[in-house]
Amino acid sequence: MPNTIFKLASAGKHSSKVHAWTNPAFEDKSAASPGKPADAQITVMPSGEAELTEVMFPSYKKMLRRMSYQALALYALIVGHVMLTAYTDPMYTRTPLTQVIVYTAQIGLLVAIIMAFFVLTSQTLYIQLGRYDLYLSQFAFLYGLFVLDLCLYVAIKVYATVLLYQRVNHIAMWYAPGYTALWTVQRLVLLLFWVAAAYSCYSVFDPRFFDPEYIVGLERREEEEARGVSHSKARR
């Protein structure tokens, strides 16, 4: 999709054109043929010498307060998941209902943590501008740990359930082929996920995630790298 130019009507340091990205919600109906989206020209009019960040986030104090509450909720979910895992994992009961309740609670809290983190980061310019590629590259480690831990968790619980229904007692279970190694790896990945989630929650408040010029710099760097790759291929 073509790029959009934000024209800033100001004599300050942000008066130059800023390269941004097309928002599909803005379409020039007069210039576009039916059914085809067109470019959007958006003019941002800051009052006086207002910073561009203040223009894009006019209620930034309320936003920061809301994000603070969301961060506290995220930390609470992490602590809750730690406590639930400590008290219920490993679980040696063969009762199907108890297994379903505990496993659902553990997976539910794990998913709730990553969903709460996404809600927290939805205020950043990555999400506001629809640049999910930059967003995922920035938080790839956290989301990668989430997917890996979820897969390991399902694998270890399926294995443990099979062993329990084979009448393997809770002591002999640790001597089953691969069980101890799989459980250890899953627990290490889960610990890394907790740490990464807490650190990422703290780092979201970094001003660069709300600075349009920083996002523009990342986008320009991508374009330069893409041009460099295309030039190298052309030479070959």
C-alpha positions as CSV (number, residue, x, y, z in Angstrom):
1,M,0.0,0.0,0.0
2,P,1.4,3.5,-0.8
3,N,2.9,5.6,1.9
4,T,1.3,8.7,3.5
5,I,2.8,12.1,4.2
6,F,2.0,13.8,7.4
7,K,2.4,17.6,6.8
8,L,3.0,19.5,10.1
9,A,1.8,23.1,10.1
10,S,4.4,24.5,12.5
11,A,7.6,26.5,12.3
12,G,9.2,24.3,15.0
13,K,11.6,21.4,14.6
14,H,8.8,19.2,13.5
15,S,7.8,21.4,10.5
16,S,9.4,19.1,8.0
17,K,7.5,16.3,6.4
18,V,7.4,13.1,8.4
19,H,7.2,9.8,6.6
20,A,4.5,7.6,8.0
21,W,2.2,4.8,6.8
22,T,-1.2,4.7,5.1
23,N,-4.1,4.0,7.3
24,P,-6.7,2.1,5.3
25,A,-9.4,4.0,7.1
26,F,-8.5,7.1,5.2
27,E,-9.4,7.1,1.5
28,D,-9.7,9.7,-1.1
29,K,-13.0,8.8,-2.6
30,S,-12.9,11.6,-5.2
31,A,-9.7,10.5,-6.8
32,A,-10.0,6.7,-6.5
33,S,-11.9,4.5,-8.8
34,P,-14.8,2.5,-7.2
35,G,-13.6,-0.3,-5.1
36,K,-9.9,0.8,-5.1
37,P,-8.3,2.6,-2.1
38,A,-6.3,5.7,-2.6
39,D,-3.6,7.7,-0.8
40,A,-4.5,9.8,2.2
41,Q,-3.1,13.2,2.9
42,I,-3.4,14.0,6.6
43,T,-2.4,17.5,7.9
44,V,-1.5,17.6,11.5
45,M,-1.9,21.1,13.0
46,P,0.0,21.4,16.3
47,S,-0.9,24.4,18.4
48,G,2.2,26.6,18.9
49,E,5.4,24.7,19.5
50,A,3.7,21.5,20.6
51,E,5.7,18.3,20.4
52,L,4.6,15.8,17.8
53,T,4.2,13.2,20.5
54,E,1.7,15.5,22.3
55,V,-0.2,16.0,19.0
56,M,-0.6,12.3,18.5
57,F,-1.3,11.6,22.2
58,P,-3.3,14.6,23.3
59,S,-4.4,12.8,26.5
60,Y,-1.1,11.2,27.3
61,K,-1.4,11.7,31.1
62,K,-4.7,9.7,31.1
63,M,-3.1,7.2,28.8
64,L,-0.1,6.7,31.1
65,R,-2.4,6.4,34.1
66,R,-4.5,3.8,32.2
67,M,-1.3,1.9,31.2
68,S,-0.1,2.0,34.8
69,Y,-3.2,0.2,35.9
70,Q,-2.9,-2.3,33.1
71,A,0.8,-2.9,34.0
72,L,-0.3,-3.6,37.6
73,A,-2.9,-6.1,36.4
74,L,-0.2,-7.8,34.3
75,Y,2.1,-8.1,37.2
76,A,-0.7,-9.5,39.3
77,L,-1.4,-12.1,36.6
78,I,2.3,-13.1,36.5
79,V,2.3,-13.5,40.3
80,G,-0.9,-15.5,40.2
81,H,0.5,-17.8,37.6
82,V,3.7,-18.3,39.6
83,M,1.7,-19.2,42.7
84,L,-0.7,-21.5,40.8
85,T,2.2,-23.3,39.2
86,A,4.0,-23.7,42.4
87,Y,1.1,-25.2,44.2
88,T,-0.4,-27.4,41.5
89,D,2.5,-28.5,39.3
90,P,3.4,-31.3,39.2
91,M,0.0,-32.8,39.9
92,Y,-0.4,-36.5,40.7
93,T,-4.2,-36.9,40.9
94,R,-6.0,-39.2,38.5
95,T,-9.3,-37.4,38.8
96,P,-10.3,-36.2,35.4
97,L,-12.3,-33.2,36.6
98,T,-9.5,-32.0,38.8
99,Q,-7.0,-32.3,36.0
100,V,-9.3,-30.4,33.6
101,I,-9.8,-27.6,36.2
102,V,-6.1,-27.2,37.0
103,Y,-4.8,-27.5,33.5
104,T,-7.4,-25.0,32.2
105,A,-6.5,-22.5,35.0
106,Q,-2.8,-22.8,34.2
107,I,-3.2,-22.4,30.5
108,G,-5.8,-19.7,31.0
109,L,-3.4,-17.6,33.2
110,L,-0.6,-18.1,30.7
111,V,-2.8,-16.8,27.8
112,A,-4.2,-14.0,30.0
113,I,-0.6,-12.8,30.6
114,I,0.2,-12.5,26.9
115,M,-3.2,-10.9,26.2
116,A,-2.8,-8.4,29.0
117,F,0.6,-7.5,27.5
118,F,-0.9,-7.0,24.1
119,V,-3.6,-4.7,25.6
120,L,-0.9,-2.8,27.4
121,T,1.2,-2.3,24.2
122,S,-1.8,-1.4,22.1
123,Q,-1.2,2.2,23.1
124,T,2.2,2.3,21.4
125,L,2.7,3.7,17.9
126,Y,3.5,0.2,16.6
127,I,-0.1,-0.8,17.1
128,Q,-1.6,2.7,16.4
129,L,0.1,2.8,13.0
130,G,-0.5,-0.8,12.2
131,R,3.1,-1.7,12.1
132,Y,2.8,-5.2,13.5
133,D,6.0,-6.3,11.8
134,L,8.0,-3.8,13.9
135,Y,6.0,-4.7,17.0
136,L,6.6,-8.4,16.7
137,S,10.3,-7.8,16.0
138,Q,10.6,-5.7,19.1
139,F,8.9,-8.2,21.4
140,A,9.8,-11.4,19.4
141,F,11.6,-12.9,22.4
142,L,8.5,-12.7,24.7
143,Y,6.1,-14.0,22.1
144,G,8.5,-16.8,21.1
145,L,8.8,-17.9,24.7
146,F,5.0,-17.9,25.0
147,V,4.6,-20.2,22.0
148,L,7.4,-22.5,23.0
149,D,6.2,-22.8,26.6
150,L,2.7,-23.5,25.5
151,C,3.8,-26.3,23.3
152,L,6.1,-27.8,26.0
153,Y,3.3,-27.5,28.5
154,V,0.8,-29.4,26.4
155,A,3.4,-32.0,25.6
156,I,4.4,-32.6,29.3
157,K,0.8,-32.7,30.5
158,V,-0.3,-35.2,27.9
159,Y,2.7,-37.3,28.7
160,A,2.0,-37.1,32.5
161,T,-1.7,-37.9,32.0
162,V,-0.8,-41.0,29.9
163,L,1.6,-42.2,32.6
164,L,-1.0,-41.6,35.4
165,Y,-3.6,-43.6,33.6
166,Q,-1.1,-46.4,33.1
167,R,-1.0,-46.7,36.9
168,V,2.5,-45.2,37.1
169,N,3.0,-43.7,40.6
170,H,4.2,-40.2,41.1
171,I,7.7,-41.4,42.1
172,A,8.2,-43.8,39.1
173,M,6.9,-41.1,36.8
174,W,10.2,-39.2,37.1
175,Y,12.1,-42.2,35.8
176,A,9.9,-42.5,32.7
177,P,11.9,-42.0,29.5
178,G,12.3,-38.3,28.8
179,Y,9.9,-37.1,31.4
180,T,12.4,-35.4,33.8
181,A,14.2,-33.7,30.9
182,L,11.0,-32.5,29.3
183,W,9.7,-31.2,32.6
184,T,13.0,-29.4,33.3
185,V,13.1,-27.7,29.9
186,Q,9.5,-26.6,30.2
187,R,10.0,-25.2,33.7
188,L,13.1,-23.2,32.5
189,V,11.3,-21.8,29.5
190,L,8.4,-20.8,31.8
191,L,10.8,-19.0,34.2
192,L,12.3,-17.2,31.3
193,F,8.8,-16.2,30.1
194,W,7.9,-14.8,33.5
195,V,11.1,-12.7,33.6
196,A,10.6,-11.6,30.0
197,A,7.0,-10.6,30.6
198,A,7.9,-8.6,33.7
199,Y,10.8,-6.9,31.9
200,S,8.8,-6.2,28.8
201,C,6.0,-4.7,30.8
202,Y,8.5,-2.3,32.4
203,S,10.1,-1.5,29.1
204,V,6.8,-0.6,27.4
205,F,6.9,2.8,29.2
206,D,10.1,3.7,27.3
207,P,9.4,7.0,25.5
208,R,10.7,5.7,22.2
209,F,7.6,3.5,21.7
210,F,5.5,6.7,21.6
211,D,8.0,8.8,19.5
212,P,6.9,9.1,15.9
213,E,10.4,10.1,14.8
214,Y,11.8,6.9,16.3
215,I,9.2,4.8,14.4
216,V,10.0,6.8,11.2
217,G,13.7,6.0,11.7
218,L,13.0,2.3,11.9
219,E,10.9,2.4,8.8
220,R,13.5,4.3,6.9
221,R,16.2,1.8,8.0
222,E,14.1,-1.0,6.7
223,E,13.8,0.8,3.3
224,E,17.5,1.3,3.2
225,E,18.2,-2.3,4.0
226,A,15.7,-3.4,1.4
227,R,17.3,-1.2,-1.2
228,G,20.8,-2.5,-0.3
229,V,19.6,-6.1,-0.7
230,S,18.0,-5.3,-4.1
231,H,21.2,-3.6,-5.3
232,S,23.4,-6.5,-4.2
233,K,21.1,-8.9,-6.1
234,A,21.1,-6.7,-9.2
235,R,24.9,-6.7,-9.2
236,R,25.0,-10.5,-9.2
